[in-house]
Amino acid sequence: MVELYDTFGIKIYVDHNKTTIKGIDLQKKLAKFFLKKNIPHSLISIFDIANNFEIQRRIKEHSKKIPRYPYIEINGQLWGEGIEVEESEEMDEILKDLINYKIQATEEQENNSIVDAFIAGNTMVAVQPETLSIGYLDSGLNLIEWLSLGIVSNIWNPWAIPTQPLDKESDFEFDVIRTNWYGRHQFRKYRFTPSEIVRINSQSVKATLYYKDIQQLDQTNKKNIIIKILNGEDQYIEALEDDINKMIEIITSRAYLVPNGENQWVSKITI
């Protein structure tokens, strides 16, 4: 796969602080555009540069205006805004060294069925917990399966910490679907301890959230909540209705949140 400072391949830069549904759809559209040009998926990476101020500076200087994300880099050179890629008359010439590039790895061949399904817009069968069968069987799942093969480089959180045993006296743990900054639906466990919230995947801690940093909690419907974190990424969570109710009870009490209208709670400090 293309790493952050490689000079061969395509990099799609995004900023999760500026991500919208339209931006997520554009990321998928770009990925499909490059794949249809017969560029191997291992030569395409997506990077969240929300905290990489050096690359942000380079993009701003290159754009000469306030840049719109996703922003594209090709073979080590910034190209421009992703929204302009399909209309570019020079794109085939720029991509010529990448088109039909031969990857010396059998893994590339083995994964063709998943890539082909994504390009065709076919639905892939997703493995999901039996108790949380909410049904994200759409084009996003095709992309999820494909992204899991390595097209997204999670450089902003490369370390995983083993989980501690569950304390049944004080901890609560739930199976959830989390939607991250680029629209990927991830099956995760959220563990609520007396002092923090731990996001877990494959018995490893992926993130730790502290109640003191929670600014707001929104309930969008019976199965969905949004936890808004001070200087952090909002947590979009879907779960079973009973689990959502229990999470709201835990978060509002441990984060000292108070009602602020219907289906919203805010930190006492922010009122």
PDB file of C-alpha atoms in Angstrom:
ATOM      1  CA  MET A   1       0.000   0.000   0.000  1.00  0.00           C
ATOM      2  CA  VAL A   2       0.995   3.633  -0.430  1.00  0.00           C
ATOM      3  CA  GLU A   3       2.486   5.117   2.742  1.00  0.00           C
ATOM      4  CA  LEU A   4       2.282   8.775   3.670  1.00  0.00           C
ATOM      5  CA  TYR A   5       5.640   9.839   2.237  1.00  0.00           C
ATOM      6  CA  ASP A   6       5.809   7.495  -0.759  1.00  0.00           C
ATOM      7  CA  THR A   7       6.246   9.159  -4.146  1.00  0.00           C
ATOM      8  CA  PHE A   8       4.495   6.516  -6.244  1.00  0.00           C
ATOM      9  CA  GLY A   9       0.770   6.003  -6.076  1.00  0.00           C
ATOM     10  CA  ILE A  10      -2.364   7.967  -5.242  1.00  0.00           C
ATOM     11  CA  LYS A  11      -3.120   9.608  -1.908  1.00  0.00           C
ATOM     12  CA  ILE A  12      -6.581  10.873  -1.066  1.00  0.00           C
ATOM     13  CA  TYR A  13      -6.258  13.400   1.760  1.00  0.00           C
ATOM     14  CA  VAL A  14      -9.233  14.046   4.033  1.00  0.00           C
ATOM     15  CA  ASP A  15      -9.801  15.977   7.240  1.00  0.00           C
ATOM     16  CA  HIS A  16     -12.307  14.279   9.527  1.00  0.00           C
ATOM     17  CA  ASN A  17     -13.096  17.646  11.129  1.00  0.00           C
ATOM     18  CA  LYS A  18     -14.444  18.822   7.769  1.00  0.00           C
ATOM     19  CA  THR A  19     -16.070  15.612   6.581  1.00  0.00           C
ATOM     20  CA  THR A  20     -19.666  15.697   5.360  1.00  0.00           C
ATOM     21  CA  ILE A  21     -21.937  13.030   3.876  1.00  0.00           C
ATOM     22  CA  LYS A  22     -21.246  14.580   0.473  1.00  0.00           C
ATOM     23  CA  GLY A  23     -17.513  14.329   1.171  1.00  0.00           C
ATOM     24  CA  ILE A  24     -17.822  10.651   2.136  1.00  0.00           C
ATOM     25  CA  ASP A  25     -19.709   9.941  -1.085  1.00  0.00           C
ATOM     26  CA  LEU A  26     -16.986  11.735  -3.032  1.00  0.00           C
ATOM     27  CA  GLN A  27     -14.293   9.552  -1.393  1.00  0.00           C
ATOM     28  CA  LYS A  28     -16.123   6.437  -2.602  1.00  0.00           C
ATOM     29  CA  LYS A  29     -16.600   7.974  -6.046  1.00  0.00           C
ATOM     30  CA  LEU A  30     -12.889   8.763  -6.305  1.00  0.00           C
ATOM     31  CA  ALA A  31     -11.898   5.282  -5.206  1.00  0.00           C
ATOM     32  CA  LYS A  32     -14.169   3.767  -7.833  1.00  0.00           C
ATOM     33  CA  PHE A  33     -12.880   6.191 -10.501  1.00  0.00           C
ATOM     34  CA  PHE A  34      -9.240   5.200  -9.938  1.00  0.00           C
ATOM     35  CA  LEU A  35     -10.046   1.482  -9.757  1.00  0.00           C
ATOM     36  CA  LYS A  36     -11.950   1.684 -13.038  1.00  0.00           C
ATOM     37  CA  LYS A  37      -8.773   3.118 -14.559  1.00  0.00           C
ATOM     38  CA  ASN A  38      -7.162  -0.250 -13.718  1.00  0.00           C
ATOM     39  CA  ILE A  39      -4.993   1.167 -10.965  1.00  0.00           C
ATOM     40  CA  PRO A  40      -4.254  -1.539  -8.340  1.00  0.00           C
ATOM     41  CA  HIS A  41      -6.001  -0.824  -5.055  1.00  0.00           C
ATOM     42  CA  SER A  42      -2.690  -1.228  -3.208  1.00  0.00           C
ATOM     43  CA  LEU A  43      -1.499   1.940  -5.000  1.00  0.00           C
ATOM     44  CA  ILE A  44      -4.345   3.993  -3.497  1.00  0.00           C
ATOM     45  CA  SER A  45      -4.433   5.173   0.127  1.00  0.00           C
ATOM     46  CA  ILE A  46      -6.678   7.503   2.091  1.00  0.00           C
ATOM     47  CA  PHE A  47      -5.123   9.628   4.834  1.00  0.00           C
ATOM     48  CA  ASP A  48      -6.783  11.673   7.528  1.00  0.00           C
ATOM     49  CA  ILE A  49      -4.570  14.757   7.902  1.00  0.00           C
ATOM     50  CA  ALA A  50      -6.652  16.560  10.526  1.00  0.00           C
ATOM     51  CA  ASN A  51      -3.605  16.674  12.800  1.00  0.00           C
ATOM     52  CA  ASN A  52      -0.894  16.848  10.135  1.00  0.00           C
ATOM     53  CA  PHE A  53      -0.375  20.591   9.860  1.00  0.00           C
ATOM     54  CA  GLU A  54       2.605  20.282   7.507  1.00  0.00           C
ATOM     55  CA  ILE A  55       0.546  18.547   4.819  1.00  0.00           C
ATOM     56  CA  GLN A  56      -2.334  20.951   5.448  1.00  0.00           C
ATOM     57  CA  ARG A  57       0.092  23.842   4.861  1.00  0.00           C
ATOM     58  CA  ARG A  58       1.328  22.285   1.605  1.00  0.00           C
ATOM     59  CA  ILE A  59      -2.236  21.801   0.384  1.00  0.00           C
ATOM     60  CA  LYS A  60      -3.206  25.377   1.240  1.00  0.00           C
ATOM     61  CA  GLU A  61      -0.183  26.745  -0.605  1.00  0.00           C
ATOM     62  CA  HIS A  62      -0.910  24.525  -3.605  1.00  0.00           C
ATOM     63  CA  SER A  63      -4.603  25.388  -3.700  1.00  0.00           C
ATOM     64  CA  LYS A  64      -4.021  29.132  -3.288  1.00  0.00           C
ATOM     65  CA  LYS A  65      -7.458  29.301  -1.645  1.00  0.00           C
ATOM     66  CA  ILE A  66      -9.336  27.495   1.106  1.00  0.00           C
ATOM     67  CA  PRO A  67      -9.044  23.890  -0.126  1.00  0.00           C
ATOM     68  CA  ARG A  68     -11.987  21.538  -0.343  1.00  0.00           C
ATOM     69  CA  TYR A  69     -11.396  17.963   0.742  1.00  0.00           C
ATOM     70  CA  PRO A  70     -10.763  15.283  -0.401  1.00  0.00           C
ATOM     71  CA  TYR A  71      -7.510  16.596  -1.907  1.00  0.00           C
ATOM     72  CA  ILE A  72      -5.466  14.444  -4.274  1.00  0.00           C
ATOM     73  CA  GLU A  73      -1.743  13.712  -4.551  1.00  0.00           C
ATOM     74  CA  ILE A  74      -0.420  11.614  -7.439  1.00  0.00           C
ATOM     75  CA  ASN A  75       3.111  10.204  -7.542  1.00  0.00           C
ATOM     76  CA  GLY A  76       4.371  12.571  -4.878  1.00  0.00           C
ATOM     77  CA  GLN A  77       2.871  15.708  -6.423  1.00  0.00           C
ATOM     78  CA  LEU A  78      -0.221  17.503  -5.166  1.00  0.00           C
ATOM     79  CA  TRP A  79      -2.799  17.587  -7.947  1.00  0.00           C
ATOM     80  CA  GLY A  80      -5.918  19.311  -6.656  1.00  0.00           C
ATOM     81  CA  GLU A  81      -9.408  18.909  -5.253  1.00  0.00           C
ATOM     82  CA  GLY A  82     -11.043  15.534  -5.632  1.00  0.00           C
ATOM     83  CA  ILE A  83     -14.238  17.044  -6.958  1.00  0.00           C
ATOM     84  CA  GLU A  84     -12.368  18.062 -10.139  1.00  0.00           C
ATOM     85  CA  VAL A  85     -10.795  14.665 -10.915  1.00  0.00           C
ATOM     86  CA  GLU A  86     -13.469  13.212 -13.212  1.00  0.00           C
ATOM     87  CA  GLU A  87     -13.668  16.347 -15.355  1.00  0.00           C
ATOM     88  CA  SER A  88      -9.911  16.627 -15.845  1.00  0.00           C
ATOM     89  CA  GLU A  89      -8.791  16.140 -19.452  1.00  0.00           C
ATOM     90  CA  GLU A  90      -5.208  15.520 -18.328  1.00  0.00           C
ATOM     91  CA  MET A  91      -5.972  12.728 -15.851  1.00  0.00           C
ATOM     92  CA  ASP A  92      -5.216   9.790 -18.163  1.00  0.00           C
ATOM     93  CA  GLU A  93      -1.804  11.250 -18.957  1.00  0.00           C
ATOM     94  CA  ILE A  94      -1.051  11.872 -15.281  1.00  0.00           C
ATOM     95  CA  LEU A  95      -2.079   8.336 -14.329  1.00  0.00           C
ATOM     96  CA  LYS A  96      -0.336   6.526 -17.197  1.00  0.00           C
ATOM     97  CA  ASP A  97       2.462   5.084 -15.018  1.00  0.00           C
ATOM     98  CA  LEU A  98      -0.074   3.678 -12.553  1.00  0.00           C
ATOM     99  CA  ILE A  99      -2.615   2.218 -14.983  1.00  0.00           C
ATOM    100  CA  ASN A 100      -2.260  -1.570 -15.243  1.00  0.00           C
ATOM    101  CA  TYR A 101       0.826  -1.452 -13.011  1.00  0.00           C
ATOM    102  CA  LYS A 102       1.822  -5.013 -12.156  1.00  0.00           C
ATOM    103  CA  ILE A 103       1.953  -5.747  -8.440  1.00  0.00           C
ATOM    104  CA  GLN A 104       4.277  -8.606  -7.562  1.00  0.00           C
ATOM    105  CA  ALA A 105       2.041 -10.196  -4.952  1.00  0.00           C
ATOM    106  CA  THR A 106      -0.485 -13.015  -5.075  1.00  0.00           C
ATOM    107  CA  GLU A 107      -2.624 -11.153  -2.516  1.00  0.00           C
ATOM    108  CA  GLU A 108      -3.541  -8.638  -5.189  1.00  0.00           C
ATOM    109  CA  GLN A 109      -4.966 -11.418  -7.370  1.00  0.00           C
ATOM    110  CA  GLU A 110      -6.786 -13.088  -4.480  1.00  0.00           C
ATOM    111  CA  ASN A 111      -8.594  -9.869  -3.602  1.00  0.00           C
ATOM    112  CA  ASN A 112      -9.880  -9.155  -7.104  1.00  0.00           C
ATOM    113  CA  SER A 113     -13.373 -10.484  -6.348  1.00  0.00           C
ATOM    114  CA  ILE A 114     -13.867  -7.911  -3.585  1.00  0.00           C
ATOM    115  CA  VAL A 115     -12.531  -5.072  -5.729  1.00  0.00           C
ATOM    116  CA  ASP A 116     -14.697  -6.162  -8.658  1.00  0.00           C
ATOM    117  CA  ALA A 117     -17.759  -6.210  -6.412  1.00  0.00           C
ATOM    118  CA  PHE A 118     -17.051  -2.677  -5.233  1.00  0.00           C
ATOM    119  CA  ILE A 119     -16.642  -1.404  -8.800  1.00  0.00           C
ATOM    120  CA  ALA A 120     -19.840  -3.147  -9.910  1.00  0.00           C
ATOM    121  CA  GLY A 121     -21.781  -1.900  -6.890  1.00  0.00           C
ATOM    122  CA  ASN A 122     -22.671  -5.433  -5.800  1.00  0.00           C
ATOM    123  CA  THR A 123     -23.422  -6.260  -2.191  1.00  0.00           C
ATOM    124  CA  MET A 124     -20.905  -8.322  -0.242  1.00  0.00           C
ATOM    125  CA  VAL A 125     -22.029 -10.484   2.654  1.00  0.00           C
ATOM    126  CA  ALA A 126     -20.880  -8.907   5.907  1.00  0.00           C
ATOM    127  CA  VAL A 127     -20.065 -10.792   9.080  1.00  0.00           C
ATOM    128  CA  GLN A 128     -21.907  -9.115  11.923  1.00  0.00           C
ATOM    129  CA  PRO A 129     -22.849  -9.946  15.520  1.00  0.00           C
ATOM    130  CA  GLU A 130     -26.065 -11.956  15.738  1.00  0.00           C
ATOM    131  CA  THR A 131     -27.448  -9.655  18.416  1.00  0.00           C
ATOM    132  CA  LEU A 132     -26.887  -6.510  16.342  1.00  0.00           C
ATOM    133  CA  SER A 133     -28.210  -7.254  12.889  1.00  0.00           C
ATOM    134  CA  ILE A 134     -29.109  -3.770  11.726  1.00  0.00           C
ATOM    135  CA  GLY A 135     -28.513  -4.343   8.037  1.00  0.00           C
ATOM    136  CA  TYR A 136     -25.890  -2.072   6.487  1.00  0.00           C
ATOM    137  CA  LEU A 137     -26.062  -4.045   3.248  1.00  0.00           C
ATOM    138  CA  ASP A 138     -25.353  -1.197   0.858  1.00  0.00           C
ATOM    139  CA  SER A 139     -22.498   0.007  -1.326  1.00  0.00           C
ATOM    140  CA  GLY A 140     -20.738   1.230   1.797  1.00  0.00           C
ATOM    141  CA  LEU A 141     -20.223  -2.338   2.936  1.00  0.00           C
ATOM    142  CA  ASN A 142     -18.501  -3.193  -0.316  1.00  0.00           C
ATOM    143  CA  LEU A 143     -16.121  -0.367   0.386  1.00  0.00           C
ATOM    144  CA  ILE A 144     -15.695  -1.479   3.985  1.00  0.00           C
ATOM    145  CA  GLU A 145     -14.590  -4.927   2.941  1.00  0.00           C
ATOM    146  CA  TRP A 146     -12.250  -3.401   0.414  1.00  0.00           C
ATOM    147  CA  LEU A 147     -10.892  -0.824   2.848  1.00  0.00           C
ATOM    148  CA  SER A 148     -10.162  -3.587   5.324  1.00  0.00           C
ATOM    149  CA  LEU A 149      -7.632  -4.956   2.826  1.00  0.00           C
ATOM    150  CA  GLY A 150      -5.437  -1.952   3.438  1.00  0.00           C
ATOM    151  CA  ILE A 151      -6.553   0.954   1.287  1.00  0.00           C
ATOM    152  CA  VAL A 152      -6.987   3.140   4.366  1.00  0.00           C
ATOM    153  CA  SER A 153      -3.877   3.910   6.384  1.00  0.00           C
ATOM    154  CA  ASN A 154      -4.837   4.694   9.976  1.00  0.00           C
ATOM    155  CA  ILE A 155      -1.634   6.613  10.625  1.00  0.00           C
ATOM    156  CA  TRP A 156      -3.271   8.800  13.269  1.00  0.00           C
ATOM    157  CA  ASN A 157      -3.804   5.827  15.622  1.00  0.00           C
ATOM    158  CA  PRO A 158      -1.321   3.062  14.798  1.00  0.00           C
ATOM    159  CA  TRP A 159      -1.031   1.549  18.265  1.00  0.00           C
ATOM    160  CA  ALA A 160      -3.316  -0.942  19.953  1.00  0.00           C
ATOM    161  CA  ILE A 161      -3.380  -1.665  23.686  1.00  0.00           C
ATOM    162  CA  PRO A 162      -4.578  -5.055  25.000  1.00  0.00           C
ATOM    163  CA  THR A 163      -7.840  -4.826  26.904  1.00  0.00           C
ATOM    164  CA  GLN A 164      -8.111  -5.414  30.620  1.00  0.00           C
ATOM    165  CA  PRO A 165     -10.566  -7.997  31.982  1.00  0.00           C
ATOM    166  CA  LEU A 166     -14.134  -6.745  32.343  1.00  0.00           C
ATOM    167  CA  ASP A 167     -15.021  -5.699  35.888  1.00  0.00           C
ATOM    168  CA  LYS A 168     -18.581  -7.014  36.133  1.00  0.00           C
ATOM    169  CA  GLU A 169     -19.214  -4.972  39.265  1.00  0.00           C
ATOM    170  CA  SER A 170     -18.639  -1.543  37.708  1.00  0.00           C
ATOM    171  CA  ASP A 171     -18.141  -1.914  33.932  1.00  0.00           C
ATOM    172  CA  PHE A 172     -20.741  -2.129  31.174  1.00  0.00           C
ATOM    173  CA  GLU A 173     -19.954  -3.373  27.668  1.00  0.00           C
ATOM    174  CA  PHE A 174     -22.063  -3.140  24.502  1.00  0.00           C
ATOM    175  CA  ASP A 175     -21.830  -4.290  20.894  1.00  0.00           C
ATOM    176  CA  VAL A 176     -22.327  -1.291  18.616  1.00  0.00           C
ATOM    177  CA  ILE A 177     -21.948  -0.093  15.057  1.00  0.00           C
ATOM    178  CA  ARG A 178     -19.690   2.959  14.940  1.00  0.00           C
ATOM    179  CA  THR A 179     -19.559   5.226  11.886  1.00  0.00           C
ATOM    180  CA  ASN A 180     -16.135   6.808  11.530  1.00  0.00           C
ATOM    181  CA  TRP A 181     -14.934   9.938   9.721  1.00  0.00           C
ATOM    182  CA  TYR A 182     -15.008   8.430   6.221  1.00  0.00           C
ATOM    183  CA  GLY A 183     -18.361   6.705   6.569  1.00  0.00           C
ATOM    184  CA  ARG A 184     -17.128   3.247   7.373  1.00  0.00           C
ATOM    185  CA  HIS A 185     -19.507   1.230   9.555  1.00  0.00           C
ATOM    186  CA  GLN A 186     -17.419  -0.635  12.119  1.00  0.00           C
ATOM    187  CA  PHE A 187     -18.627  -3.296  14.530  1.00  0.00           C
ATOM    188  CA  ARG A 188     -17.029  -2.481  17.877  1.00  0.00           C
ATOM    189  CA  LYS A 189     -17.414  -2.989  21.597  1.00  0.00           C
ATOM    190  CA  TYR A 190     -17.766   0.059  23.824  1.00  0.00           C
ATOM    191  CA  ARG A 191     -16.835  -0.513  27.456  1.00  0.00           C
ATOM    192  CA  PHE A 192     -18.022   2.009  30.039  1.00  0.00           C
ATOM    193  CA  THR A 193     -15.848   2.012  33.156  1.00  0.00           C
ATOM    194  CA  PRO A 194     -16.304   4.409  36.100  1.00  0.00           C
ATOM    195  CA  SER A 195     -13.656   6.800  34.714  1.00  0.00           C
ATOM    196  CA  GLU A 196     -13.594   6.334  30.931  1.00  0.00           C
ATOM    197  CA  ILE A 197     -15.116   4.837  27.788  1.00  0.00           C
ATOM    198  CA  VAL A 198     -12.965   2.319  25.926  1.00  0.00           C
ATOM    199  CA  ARG A 199     -13.500   1.449  22.263  1.00  0.00           C
ATOM    200  CA  ILE A 200     -12.432  -2.145  21.600  1.00  0.00           C
ATOM    201  CA  ASN A 201     -11.825  -4.218  18.488  1.00  0.00           C
ATOM    202  CA  SER A 202     -10.362  -7.745  18.436  1.00  0.00           C
ATOM    203  CA  GLN A 203      -9.486  -7.578  22.126  1.00  0.00           C
ATOM    204  CA  SER A 204      -7.418  -4.418  21.617  1.00  0.00           C
ATOM    205  CA  VAL A 205      -8.148  -0.879  22.775  1.00  0.00           C
ATOM    206  CA  LYS A 206      -8.538   1.426  19.771  1.00  0.00           C
ATOM    207  CA  ALA A 207      -9.401   4.608  21.675  1.00  0.00           C
ATOM    208  CA  THR A 208     -10.022   5.870  25.201  1.00  0.00           C
ATOM    209  CA  LEU A 209     -12.585   8.608  25.820  1.00  0.00           C
ATOM    210  CA  TYR A 210     -12.879  10.435  29.140  1.00  0.00           C
ATOM    211  CA  TYR A 211     -16.209  11.492  30.615  1.00  0.00           C
ATOM    212  CA  LYS A 212     -14.734  14.872  31.537  1.00  0.00           C
ATOM    213  CA  ASP A 213     -14.202  15.624  27.829  1.00  0.00           C
ATOM    214  CA  ILE A 214     -17.783  14.890  26.774  1.00  0.00           C
ATOM    215  CA  GLN A 215     -19.471  18.170  25.848  1.00  0.00           C
ATOM    216  CA  GLN A 216     -22.775  16.964  24.468  1.00  0.00           C
ATOM    217  CA  LEU A 217     -24.884  13.868  23.870  1.00  0.00           C
ATOM    218  CA  ASP A 218     -27.546  13.742  21.137  1.00  0.00           C
ATOM    219  CA  GLN A 219     -30.079  10.963  20.603  1.00  0.00           C
ATOM    220  CA  THR A 220     -31.125  11.034  16.943  1.00  0.00           C
ATOM    221  CA  ASN A 221     -33.540   8.099  17.203  1.00  0.00           C
ATOM    222  CA  LYS A 222     -34.162   5.030  19.357  1.00  0.00           C
ATOM    223  CA  LYS A 223     -31.027   3.256  18.123  1.00  0.00           C
ATOM    224  CA  ASN A 224     -28.565   6.103  17.484  1.00  0.00           C
ATOM    225  CA  ILE A 225     -26.601   8.543  19.609  1.00  0.00           C
ATOM    226  CA  ILE A 226     -23.805  11.030  18.954  1.00  0.00           C
ATOM    227  CA  ILE A 227     -21.220  11.661  21.665  1.00  0.00           C
ATOM    228  CA  LYS A 228     -19.467  14.998  21.133  1.00  0.00           C
ATOM    229  CA  ILE A 229     -15.964  15.151  22.546  1.00  0.00           C
ATOM    230  CA  LEU A 230     -13.890  18.231  23.367  1.00  0.00           C
ATOM    231  CA  ASN A 231     -11.063  18.463  20.780  1.00  0.00           C
ATOM    232  CA  GLY A 232     -11.898  14.977  19.544  1.00  0.00           C
ATOM    233  CA  GLU A 233     -13.828  13.079  16.904  1.00  0.00           C
ATOM    234  CA  ASP A 234     -17.580  12.804  17.444  1.00  0.00           C
ATOM    235  CA  GLN A 235     -18.704   9.248  18.158  1.00  0.00           C
ATOM    236  CA  TYR A 236     -21.632   8.133  15.982  1.00  0.00           C
ATOM    237  CA  ILE A 237     -23.027   4.996  17.601  1.00  0.00           C
ATOM    238  CA  GLU A 238     -25.849   2.643  16.661  1.00  0.00           C
ATOM    239  CA  ALA A 239     -26.961  -0.157  18.987  1.00  0.00           C
ATOM    240  CA  LEU A 240     -29.965  -2.031  20.233  1.00  0.00           C
ATOM    241  CA  GLU A 241     -32.618   0.190  21.770  1.00  0.00           C
ATOM    242  CA  ASP A 242     -32.186  -1.127  25.329  1.00  0.00           C
ATOM    243  CA  ASP A 243     -28.410  -0.724  25.085  1.00  0.00           C
ATOM    244  CA  ILE A 244     -28.775   2.851  23.836  1.00  0.00           C
ATOM    245  CA  ASN A 245     -30.986   3.700  26.805  1.00  0.00           C
ATOM    246  CA  LYS A 246     -28.427   2.241  29.208  1.00  0.00           C
ATOM    247  CA  MET A 247     -25.590   4.144  27.503  1.00  0.00           C
ATOM    248  CA  ILE A 248     -27.502   7.411  27.851  1.00  0.00           C
ATOM    249  CA  GLU A 249     -28.050   6.701  31.532  1.00  0.00           C
ATOM    250  CA  ILE A 250     -24.339   5.978  32.085  1.00  0.00           C
ATOM    251  CA  ILE A 251     -23.001   8.899  30.031  1.00  0.00           C
ATOM    252  CA  THR A 252     -25.306  11.545  31.464  1.00  0.00           C
ATOM    253  CA  SER A 253     -24.565  10.533  35.049  1.00  0.00           C
ATOM    254  CA  ARG A 254     -20.808  10.002  34.747  1.00  0.00           C
ATOM    255  CA  ALA A 255     -20.150  12.979  32.461  1.00  0.00           C
ATOM    256  CA  TYR A 256     -22.427  15.268  34.502  1.00  0.00           C
ATOM    257  CA  LEU A 257     -24.684  16.098  31.560  1.00  0.00           C
ATOM    258  CA  VAL A 258     -28.040  17.814  31.973  1.00  0.00           C
ATOM    259  CA  PRO A 259     -31.036  17.986  29.602  1.00  0.00           C
ATOM    260  CA  ASN A 260     -30.978  20.731  26.981  1.00  0.00           C
ATOM    261  CA  GLY A 261     -34.244  20.383  25.139  1.00  0.00           C
ATOM    262  CA  GLU A 262     -35.560  17.135  23.700  1.00  0.00           C
ATOM    263  CA  ASN A 263     -33.115  14.233  23.215  1.00  0.00           C
ATOM    264  CA  GLN A 264     -30.051  16.334  23.996  1.00  0.00           C
ATOM    265  CA  TRP A 265     -27.810  16.598  27.053  1.00  0.00           C
ATOM    266  CA  VAL A 266     -24.929  19.017  27.580  1.00  0.00           C
ATOM    267  CA  SER A 267     -22.117  19.436  30.062  1.00  0.00           C
ATOM    268  CA  LYS A 268     -22.999  21.574  33.049  1.00  0.00           C
ATOM    269  CA  ILE A 269     -19.838  23.535  32.368  1.00  0.00           C
ATOM    270  CA  THR A 270     -21.041  24.605  28.889  1.00  0.00           C
ATOM    271  CA  ILE A 271     -24.397  26.011  30.039  1.00  0.00           C
TER     272      ILE A 271
END
